[in-house]
Coordinates of N, CA and C in Angstrom, one line a residue:
M1 N -83.4 -39.5 95.0 CA -84.3 -38.3 94.7 C -83.6 -37.4 93.7
T2 N -84.2 -37.1 92.6 CA -83.6 -36.2 91.6 C -83.9 -34.7 91.9
T3 N -83.0 -33.9 91.4 CA -83.1 -32.5 91.6 C -83.0 -31.7 90.3
L4 N -84.0 -30.8 90.1 CA -84.0 -30.0 88.9 C -83.8 -28.5 89.3
L5 N -82.8 -27.9 88.8 CA -82.5 -26.5 89.0 C -83.2 -25.7 87.9
R6 N -84.2 -24.9 88.4 CA -84.9 -24.0 87.4 C -84.4 -22.6 87.6
V7 N -83.9 -22.0 86.5 CA -83.5 -20.6 86.6 C -84.3 -19.7 85.6
D8 N -85.0 -18.8 86.2 CA -85.8 -17.9 85.3 C -85.1 -16.5 85.2
A9 N -85.3 -15.9 84.0 CA -84.6 -14.6 83.8 C -85.5 -13.5 83.4
S10 N -86.7 -13.8 83.1 CA -87.6 -12.7 82.6 C -87.9 -11.7 83.7
I11 N -87.9 -10.4 83.4 CA -88.3 -9.4 84.3 C -89.8 -9.3 84.5
R12 N -90.5 -10.1 83.7 CA -92.0 -10.2 83.9 C -92.3 -11.5 84.6
V13 N -93.5 -11.5 85.2 CA -94.0 -12.7 85.8 C -95.3 -13.1 85.0
D14 N -96.3 -12.3 85.1 CA -97.5 -12.5 84.3 C -97.2 -12.2 82.9
G15 N -97.6 -13.1 82.0 CA -97.4 -12.9 80.6 C -96.0 -13.3 80.0
S16 N -95.1 -13.7 80.9 CA -93.8 -14.1 80.4 C -93.9 -15.4 79.7
V17 N -93.5 -15.4 78.4 CA -93.5 -16.7 77.6 C -92.4 -17.6 78.1
S18 N -91.2 -17.1 78.4 CA -90.1 -18.0 78.8 C -90.5 -18.7 80.1
R19 N -91.2 -18.0 81.0 CA -91.6 -18.7 82.2 C -92.7 -19.7 82.0
A20 N -93.6 -19.4 81.1 CA -94.7 -20.3 80.7 C -94.2 -21.6 80.1
L21 N -93.2 -21.4 79.3 CA -92.5 -22.6 78.7 C -91.8 -23.4 79.7
A22 N -91.2 -22.8 80.7 CA -90.5 -23.5 81.7 C -91.5 -24.2 82.6
D23 N -92.7 -23.6 82.8 CA -93.8 -24.2 83.6 C -94.2 -25.5 82.9
S24 N -94.3 -25.5 81.6 CA -94.7 -26.7 80.9 C -93.6 -27.8 81.1
A25 N -92.3 -27.4 80.9 CA -91.2 -28.3 81.1 C -91.2 -28.9 82.5
E26 N -91.4 -28.0 83.5 CA -91.3 -28.4 84.9 C -92.5 -29.4 85.2
A27 N -93.6 -29.2 84.7 CA -94.8 -30.0 84.9 C -94.5 -31.4 84.3
A28 N -93.9 -31.5 83.1 CA -93.6 -32.7 82.5 C -92.5 -33.5 83.3
W29 N -91.6 -32.8 83.8 CA -90.5 -33.4 84.6 C -91.1 -33.9 85.9
R30 N -92.0 -33.1 86.6 CA -92.6 -33.6 87.8 C -93.5 -34.8 87.6
A31 N -94.1 -34.9 86.4 CA -94.9 -36.1 86.1 C -94.1 -37.4 86.2
E32 N -92.8 -37.3 85.8 CA -91.9 -38.4 85.8 C -91.3 -38.6 87.2
H33 N -91.1 -37.5 87.9 CA -90.4 -37.5 89.2 C -91.3 -36.8 90.2
P34 N -92.4 -37.3 90.6 CA -93.3 -36.6 91.5 C -92.7 -36.4 92.9
D35 N -91.7 -37.1 93.3 CA -91.0 -36.9 94.5 C -89.7 -36.1 94.4
G36 N -89.4 -35.7 93.2 CA -88.2 -34.9 92.9 C -88.2 -33.5 93.5
V37 N -87.1 -32.9 93.6 CA -86.9 -31.6 94.1 C -86.7 -30.5 93.0
V38 N -87.4 -29.4 93.1 CA -87.1 -28.3 92.2 C -86.5 -27.2 92.9
V39 N -85.3 -26.8 92.6 CA -84.6 -25.7 93.2 C -84.8 -24.5 92.3
R40 N -85.2 -23.4 92.8 CA -85.5 -22.2 92.0 C -84.5 -21.1 92.2
R41 N -84.1 -20.5 91.1 CA -83.3 -19.3 91.1 C -83.9 -18.3 90.2
D42 N -84.5 -17.2 90.7 CA -85.2 -16.2 89.8 C -84.3 -15.0 89.7
L43 N -83.6 -15.0 88.6 CA -82.7 -13.9 88.3 C -83.5 -12.6 87.9
G44 N -84.7 -12.8 87.3 CA -85.5 -11.6 86.9 C -86.0 -10.9 88.1
Q45 N -86.6 -11.6 89.1 CA -87.2 -11.0 90.2 C -86.2 -10.7 91.3
H46 N -85.1 -11.5 91.4 CA -84.1 -11.3 92.4 C -82.7 -11.4 91.8
P47 N -82.4 -10.3 91.1 CA -81.1 -10.4 90.4 C -79.9 -10.4 91.3
I48 N -78.8 -11.0 90.8 CA -77.6 -11.0 91.6 C -77.0 -9.6 91.4
P49 N -76.6 -8.9 92.5 CA -76.0 -7.6 92.3 C -74.8 -7.6 91.4
A50 N -74.7 -6.6 90.5 CA -73.7 -6.6 89.5 C -72.3 -6.5 90.1
N51 N -72.1 -6.0 91.3 CA -70.8 -5.9 91.9 C -70.3 -7.2 92.5
V52 N -71.1 -8.2 92.5 CA -70.7 -9.5 93.1 C -69.6 -10.1 92.3
W53 N -69.7 -10.1 91.0 CA -68.7 -10.7 90.2 C -67.3 -10.1 90.3
P54 N -67.2 -8.7 90.3 CA -65.9 -8.1 90.5 C -65.3 -8.5 91.8
A55 N -66.2 -8.6 92.9 CA -65.7 -8.9 94.2 C -65.2 -10.4 94.2
V56 N -65.9 -11.3 93.6 CA -65.5 -12.7 93.5 C -64.1 -12.8 92.8
I57 N -64.0 -12.1 91.6 CA -62.8 -12.2 90.9 C -61.6 -11.6 91.6
S58 N -61.8 -10.5 92.2 CA -60.7 -9.8 92.9 C -60.3 -10.7 94.1
A59 N -61.2 -11.3 94.8 CA -60.9 -12.2 95.9 C -60.1 -13.4 95.5
K60 N -60.6 -14.0 94.3 CA -59.9 -15.2 93.9 C -58.6 -15.0 93.2
M61 N -58.5 -13.8 92.6 CA -57.2 -13.5 91.9 C -56.3 -12.7 92.7
G62 N -56.7 -12.1 93.8 CA -55.9 -11.4 94.7 C -55.6 -10.0 94.3
F63 N -56.5 -9.4 93.6 CA -56.3 -8.0 93.3 C -57.6 -7.2 93.4
D64 N -57.5 -5.9 93.5 CA -58.7 -5.0 93.7 C -59.2 -4.7 92.3
A65 N -60.5 -5.1 92.0 CA -61.1 -4.8 90.8 C -61.7 -3.4 90.7
A66 N -62.0 -2.9 91.9 CA -62.7 -1.5 92.0 C -62.5 -1.0 93.4
P67 N -62.7 0.3 93.6 CA -62.6 0.8 95.0 C -63.5 0.0 96.0
D68 N -63.1 0.0 97.2 CA -63.8 -0.8 98.2 C -65.3 -0.3 98.3
A69 N -65.5 0.9 98.1 CA -66.9 1.5 98.2 C -67.8 1.0 97.1
D70 N -67.2 0.5 96.0 CA -68.0 0.1 94.8 C -68.1 -1.4 94.7
R71 N -67.5 -2.1 95.6 CA -67.5 -3.6 95.5 C -68.3 -4.2 96.7
A72 N -68.9 -5.4 96.4 CA -69.5 -6.1 97.4 C -68.5 -6.6 98.4
D73 N -68.9 -6.8 99.6 CA -68.0 -7.4 100.6 C -67.5 -8.8 100.1
S74 N -66.2 -9.0 100.1 CA -65.7 -10.2 99.5 C -66.2 -11.5 100.2
T75 N -66.4 -11.4 101.5 CA -66.9 -12.6 102.2 C -68.3 -12.9 101.7
E76 N -69.2 -11.9 101.6 CA -70.6 -12.1 101.2 C -70.6 -12.6 99.8
A77 N -69.8 -12.0 98.9 CA -69.8 -12.3 97.5 C -69.3 -13.7 97.3
L78 N -68.3 -14.2 98.0 CA -67.8 -15.5 97.8 C -68.9 -16.5 98.4
A79 N -69.6 -16.2 99.4 CA -70.6 -17.0 100.0 C -71.7 -17.2 99.0
L80 N -72.1 -16.1 98.3 CA -73.2 -16.2 97.3 C -72.7 -17.0 96.1
A81 N -71.4 -16.8 95.7 CA -70.9 -17.6 94.6 C -70.9 -19.1 94.9
D82 N -70.6 -19.4 96.1 CA -70.6 -20.8 96.6 C -72.0 -21.4 96.5
D83 N -73.0 -20.6 96.8 CA -74.4 -21.0 96.7 C -74.8 -21.3 95.3
L84 N -74.4 -20.4 94.4 CA -74.7 -20.5 93.0 C -74.1 -21.7 92.4
L85 N -72.8 -21.9 92.7 CA -72.1 -23.1 92.2 C -72.6 -24.4 92.7
A86 N -73.0 -24.4 94.0 CA -73.6 -25.6 94.6 C -74.9 -26.0 93.9
E87 N -75.7 -25.0 93.6 CA -77.0 -25.2 93.0 C -76.9 -26.0 91.7
I88 N -76.0 -25.5 90.8 CA -75.9 -26.1 89.5 C -75.1 -27.4 89.6
K89 N -74.1 -27.5 90.5 CA -73.3 -28.8 90.6 C -74.2 -29.9 91.2
N90 N -75.1 -29.6 92.1 CA -75.9 -30.6 92.8 C -77.1 -31.0 92.0
A91 N -77.5 -30.2 91.0 CA -78.7 -30.5 90.3 C -78.4 -31.7 89.3
D92 N -79.4 -32.5 89.1 CA -79.3 -33.6 88.1 C -79.6 -33.1 86.7
A93 N -80.4 -32.0 86.6 CA -80.8 -31.4 85.4 C -81.0 -29.9 85.6
V94 N -80.9 -29.1 84.5 CA -81.0 -27.6 84.7 C -82.1 -27.2 83.6
L95 N -83.0 -26.3 84.1 CA -84.0 -25.7 83.2 C -83.7 -24.2 83.2
L96 N -83.4 -23.7 82.1 CA -83.0 -22.3 82.0 C -84.0 -21.5 81.1
A97 N -84.8 -20.6 81.7 CA -85.8 -19.9 80.9 C -85.3 -18.4 80.7
V98 N -85.0 -18.1 79.4 CA -84.4 -16.9 79.1 C -85.1 -16.2 77.9
P99 N -85.5 -14.9 78.1 CA -86.0 -14.2 77.0 C -84.9 -13.4 76.3
L100 N -85.1 -13.1 75.0 CA -84.2 -12.3 74.2 C -84.4 -10.8 74.5
Y101 N -83.5 -10.1 75.1 CA -83.6 -8.7 75.4 C -82.5 -8.0 74.6
N102 N -83.0 -7.0 73.8 CA -82.1 -6.2 73.0 C -81.0 -7.0 72.2
Y103 N -81.5 -8.1 71.7 CA -80.8 -9.0 70.8 C -79.7 -9.8 71.6
G104 N -79.8 -9.9 72.9 CA -78.9 -10.6 73.7 C -79.5 -11.1 75.0
I105 N -78.6 -11.5 75.9 CA -79.1 -11.8 77.3 C -79.1 -10.6 78.2
S106 N -79.9 -10.6 79.2 CA -79.9 -9.5 80.1 C -78.7 -9.5 81.1
Q107 N -78.4 -8.4 81.7 CA -77.3 -8.4 82.7 C -77.5 -9.4 83.8
H108 N -78.8 -9.7 84.1 CA -79.0 -10.6 85.2 C -78.5 -12.0 84.9
V109 N -78.7 -12.4 83.6 CA -78.2 -13.7 83.2 C -76.6 -13.7 83.1
K110 N -76.1 -12.6 82.5 CA -74.7 -12.5 82.3 C -73.9 -12.5 83.7
T111 N -74.5 -11.8 84.7 CA -73.8 -11.8 86.0 C -73.8 -13.2 86.6
W112 N -74.9 -13.9 86.5 CA -75.0 -15.3 87.0 C -73.9 -16.2 86.3
I113 N -73.9 -16.0 85.0 CA -72.9 -16.9 84.2 C -71.5 -16.5 84.5
D114 N -71.2 -15.2 84.7 CA -69.9 -14.7 85.0 C -69.4 -15.3 86.3
V115 N -70.3 -15.4 87.3 CA -70.0 -16.0 88.6 C -69.7 -17.5 88.4
L116 N -70.5 -18.2 87.6 CA -70.2 -19.6 87.4 C -68.9 -19.8 86.7
V117 N -68.6 -19.0 85.7 CA -67.4 -19.2 84.9 C -66.1 -18.9 85.8
S118 N -66.3 -18.1 86.9 CA -65.2 -17.8 87.7 C -64.7 -19.0 88.4
E119 N -65.5 -20.1 88.5 CA -65.1 -21.4 89.0 C -64.5 -22.2 87.9
H120 N -63.2 -22.2 87.8 CA -62.5 -22.9 86.7 C -62.8 -24.4 86.6
E121 N -63.2 -25.0 87.7 CA -63.5 -26.4 87.7 C -64.6 -26.7 86.7
L122 N -65.6 -25.8 86.5 CA -66.7 -26.1 85.7 C -66.3 -26.2 84.2
A123 N -65.2 -25.6 83.8 CA -64.8 -25.7 82.4 C -63.7 -26.8 82.2
A124 N -63.4 -27.5 83.2 CA -62.4 -28.6 83.1 C -62.9 -29.7 82.2
S125 N -62.1 -30.5 81.6 CA -62.5 -31.6 80.7 C -63.2 -32.6 81.5
D126 N -63.0 -32.7 82.8 CA -63.7 -33.7 83.7 C -64.5 -32.9 84.7
G127 N -65.0 -31.7 84.3 CA -65.8 -30.9 85.2 C -67.1 -31.6 85.6
P128 N -67.7 -31.1 86.7 CA -68.9 -31.7 87.3 C -70.2 -31.5 86.5
L129 N -70.1 -30.7 85.4 CA -71.3 -30.5 84.6 C -71.3 -31.2 83.3
R130 N -70.2 -31.9 83.0 CA -70.0 -32.6 81.8 C -71.1 -33.7 81.6
G131 N -71.8 -33.6 80.5 CA -72.9 -34.6 80.2 C -74.2 -34.3 80.9
K132 N -74.2 -33.3 81.8 CA -75.5 -33.1 82.5 C -76.5 -32.4 81.6
P133 N -77.8 -32.7 81.6 CA -78.8 -32.1 80.7 C -79.2 -30.7 81.1
V134 N -79.3 -29.9 80.1 CA -79.9 -28.5 80.4 C -80.9 -28.2 79.3
I135 N -82.0 -27.7 79.7 CA -83.1 -27.4 78.8 C -83.2 -25.9 78.7
F136 N -83.1 -25.3 77.5 CA -83.4 -23.8 77.4 C -84.8 -23.6 76.9
T137 N -85.6 -22.8 77.6 CA -86.9 -22.3 77.1 C -86.7 -20.9 76.8
L138 N -86.7 -20.6 75.5 CA -86.3 -19.3 75.0 C -87.5 -18.6 74.4
A139 N -87.6 -17.3 74.6 CA -88.6 -16.4 74.0 C -88.0 -15.3 73.2
R140 N -88.4 -15.1 72.0 CA -87.9 -14.0 71.2 C -89.1 -13.2 70.6
G141 N -89.0 -11.9 70.8 CA -90.1 -11.1 70.5 C -90.4 -11.0 69.0
G142 N -89.4 -11.2 68.2 CA -89.5 -11.1 66.7 C -89.2 -12.5 66.1
G143 N -88.9 -12.4 64.8 CA -88.5 -13.6 64.1 C -87.0 -13.5 63.7
Y144 N -86.3 -14.6 64.0 CA -84.8 -14.6 63.8 C -84.3 -15.8 63.0
G145 N -85.2 -16.4 62.3 CA -84.9 -17.6 61.6 C -84.2 -17.3 60.3
P146 N -83.6 -18.3 59.6 CA -82.9 -18.0 58.3 C -83.9 -17.3 57.3
G147 N -83.3 -16.3 56.7 CA -84.1 -15.6 55.6 C -84.9 -14.5 56.2
T148 N -85.1 -14.3 57.5 CA -85.8 -13.2 58.0 C -85.0 -12.0 58.1
P149 N -85.6 -10.8 58.2 CA -84.8 -9.5 58.3 C -83.8 -9.5 59.5
R150 N -84.2 -10.3 60.5 CA -83.3 -10.3 61.8 C -82.5 -11.6 61.9
D151 N -82.3 -12.2 60.8 CA -81.5 -13.4 60.8 C -80.1 -13.0 61.3
G152 N -79.6 -13.7 62.3 CA -78.3 -13.4 62.8 C -78.2 -12.4 64.0
W153 N -79.4 -11.8 64.3 CA -79.5 -10.8 65.3 C -79.6 -11.4 66.7
D154 N -80.0 -12.7 66.8 CA -80.1 -13.3 68.1 C -78.7 -13.7 68.6
H155 N -78.2 -12.9 69.5 CA -76.9 -13.1 70.1 C -77.0 -13.8 71.5
A156 N -78.2 -14.1 71.9 CA -78.3 -14.8 73.2 C -78.1 -16.3 73.0
T157 N -78.8 -16.9 72.1 CA -78.8 -18.4 71.9 C -77.4 -18.9 71.6
P158 N -76.6 -18.3 70.7 CA -75.3 -18.8 70.5 C -74.4 -18.7 71.7
Y159 N -74.6 -17.6 72.4 CA -73.8 -17.4 73.6 C -74.1 -18.5 74.7
L160 N -75.4 -18.7 74.9 CA -75.8 -19.7 75.9 C -75.2 -21.1 75.5
E161 N -75.3 -21.4 74.1 CA -74.8 -22.7 73.6 C -73.3 -22.8 73.8
R162 N -72.6 -21.7 73.6 CA -71.2 -21.7 73.8 C -70.8 -22.0 75.3
I163 N -71.4 -21.3 76.2 CA -71.1 -21.4 77.6 C -71.5 -22.8 78.1
F164 N -72.8 -23.2 78.0 CA -73.3 -24.4 78.6 C -72.9 -25.6 77.8
G165 N -72.8 -25.5 76.5 CA -72.4 -26.6 75.7 C -70.9 -26.8 75.6
D166 N -70.2 -25.8 75.0 CA -68.8 -25.9 74.7 C -67.9 -25.7 76.0
V167 N -68.3 -24.8 76.9 CA -67.4 -24.6 78.0 C -67.7 -25.6 79.1
F168 N -69.0 -25.7 79.5 CA -69.4 -26.6 80.6 C -69.6 -28.1 80.1
G169 N -69.8 -28.3 78.9 CA -69.9 -29.7 78.4 C -71.3 -30.3 78.7
M170 N -72.3 -29.4 78.8 CA -73.6 -30.0 79.1 C -74.4 -30.4 77.8
N171 N -75.4 -31.2 78.0 CA -76.2 -31.7 76.8 C -77.4 -30.7 76.7
I172 N -77.4 -30.0 75.6 CA -78.4 -28.9 75.5 C -79.7 -29.4 74.7
R173 N -80.8 -29.0 75.2 CA -82.1 -29.2 74.5 C -82.8 -27.8 74.5
K174 N -83.5 -27.5 73.4 CA -84.1 -26.1 73.3 C -85.5 -26.2 72.9
A175 N -86.3 -25.3 73.5 CA -87.7 -25.0 73.1 C -87.8 -23.5 72.9
V176 N -88.1 -23.1 71.7 CA -88.1 -21.7 71.3 C -89.4 -21.2 70.8
A177 N -89.9 -20.1 71.4 CA -91.1 -19.4 70.9 C -90.6 -18.1 70.3
E178 N -91.0 -17.9 69.0 CA -90.7 -16.6 68.4 C -92.0 -15.8 68.2
L179 N -91.7 -14.5 67.8 CA -92.8 -13.6 67.5 C -93.7 -13.3 68.7
T180 N -93.1 -13.4 69.9 CA -94.0 -13.3 71.1 C -94.5 -11.8 71.3
L181 N -94.0 -10.9 70.6 CA -94.5 -9.5 70.7 C -95.5 -9.1 69.7
A182 N -95.9 -10.1 68.9 CA -96.9 -9.8 67.8 C -98.2 -9.3 68.4
S183 N -98.7 -9.8 69.5 CA -100.0 -9.5 70.0 C -100.0 -8.1 70.6
V184 N -98.9 -7.5 70.9 CA -98.8 -6.1 71.5 C -98.1 -5.1 70.6
T185 N -97.8 -5.5 69.4 CA -97.1 -4.6 68.5 C -97.9 -4.5 67.2
P186 N -98.6 -3.3 67.0 CA -99.4 -3.1 65.9 C -98.8 -3.5 64.5
A187 N -97.5 -3.2 64.4 CA -96.9 -3.5 63.1 C -96.7 -5.0 62.8
M188 N -96.9 -5.8 63.9 CA -96.7 -7.2 63.8 C -98.1 -8.0 63.8
A189 N -99.2 -7.2 63.7 CA -100.5 -7.8 63.8 C -100.7 -9.0 62.9
E190 N -100.2 -8.9 61.7 CA -100.5 -10.0 60.7 C -99.7 -11.3 61.1
L191 N -98.8 -11.2 62.1 CA -98.0 -12.3 62.5 C -98.6 -13.0 63.7
I192 N -99.7 -12.5 64.2 CA -100.3 -13.1 65.5 C -100.6 -14.6 65.3
P193 N -101.2 -15.0 64.2 CA -101.5 -16.4 64.0 C -100.2 -17.3 64.1
A194 N -99.1 -16.8 63.4 CA -97.9 -17.5 63.4 C -97.2 -17.5 64.8
S195 N -97.4 -16.4 65.5 CA -96.8 -16.4 66.9 C -97.5 -17.4 67.8
K196 N -98.8 -17.6 67.6 CA -99.6 -18.5 68.4 C -99.1 -20.0 68.1
I197 N -99.0 -20.2 66.8 CA -98.5 -21.6 66.4 C -97.1 -21.8 67.0
A198 N -96.2 -20.8 66.9 CA -94.8 -21.0 67.4 C -94.8 -21.3 68.9
E199 N -95.7 -20.6 69.6 CA -95.7 -20.7 71.1 C -96.3 -22.1 71.4
E200 N -97.3 -22.5 70.7 CA -97.9 -23.8 71.0 C -96.9 -24.9 70.7
E201 N -96.2 -24.8 69.6 CA -95.2 -25.8 69.3 C -94.0 -25.8 70.3
A202 N -93.7 -24.6 70.8 CA -92.6 -24.5 71.8 C -93.0 -25.2 73.1
H203 N -94.3 -25.1 73.5 CA -94.8 -25.8 74.7 C -94.7 -27.3 74.6
V204 N -95.1 -27.8 73.4 CA -95.0 -29.2 73.1 C -93.5 -29.7 73.2
T205 N -92.7 -28.9 72.6 CA -91.2 -29.3 72.6 C -90.7 -29.2 74.0
A206 N -91.0 -28.2 74.8 CA -90.5 -28.1 76.2 C -91.0 -29.3 77.0
K207 N -92.2 -29.7 76.8 CA -92.7 -30.9 77.6 C -92.0 -32.2 77.1
E208 N -91.8 -32.3 75.8 CA -91.1 -33.5 75.3 C -89.6 -33.6 75.8
H209 N -89.0 -32.4 75.8 CA -87.6 -32.4 76.3 C -87.5 -32.8 77.8
A210 N -88.4 -32.2 78.6 CA -88.3 -32.4 80.0 C -88.7 -33.9 80.3
S211 N -89.7 -34.4 79.6 CA -90.0 -35.8 79.8 C -88.9 -36.7 79.5
A212 N -88.2 -36.4 78.3 CA -87.1 -37.3 77.9 C -86.0 -37.2 78.9
V213 N -85.7 -36.0 79.4 CA -84.6 -35.9 80.4 C -84.9 -36.6 81.6
A214 N -86.2 -36.5 82.1 CA -86.6 -37.1 83.3 C -86.5 -38.7 83.2
K215 N -86.9 -39.2 82.1 CA -86.8 -40.6 81.9 C -85.4 -41.1 81.8
E216 N -84.5 -40.3 81.2 CA -83.1 -40.7 81.1 C -82.5 -40.7 82.5
L217 N -82.9 -39.8 83.4 CA -82.4 -39.7 84.7 C -82.9 -40.9 85.5
A218 N -84.1 -41.3 85.3 CA -84.7 -42.4 86.0 C -84.0 -43.7 85.6
A219 N -83.6 -43.8 84.4 CA -83.0 -45.0 83.9 C -81.5 -45.1 84.2
A220 N -80.9 -44.0 84.6 CA -79.5 -44.0 84.8 C -79.1 -44.7 86.1

């Protein structure tokens, strides 16, 4: 039985493009693995407390990162860290749905990643995530492609690629929807047709990636 870890990061539920793309990917994956298990971690709706990471680091490194009143209880923090690490290590594939916020990732995603990185085993050359597939479903409110006014302003995607690709050694696939704020931003009204095309294409890509990953797992 295969396991897909789905991690959502949008603070929205209804209307979230990154979640909708992940829905398409999950549906395609389930079509190939109807008896598979989907483990969910919703960082947008249930964020990891920001003080968990300092508590985990101080416990592992043997020093106080902050006054006791400002830190999570070390036992509880380490237990949560163990849960987060077990989720990603036990998954056969990972689906990560992340919107671009303020040109980067939200604190919810950063806290989750910081806790993962605190486990040095994940970054080892023979770490448990090496070669494991991860699908990013990404939503960007504007346009960030080459030649656009915001070219180079997307600091989320390169960071995610660095951590999950270069540090953890995972095999990355991406489905990206741009111009997602066109329909609610008067100044972007003329870009609505382009935003719809970009979103439609991203859904197709998300499905293709998930189907390919599912088939690869079935053949392994």
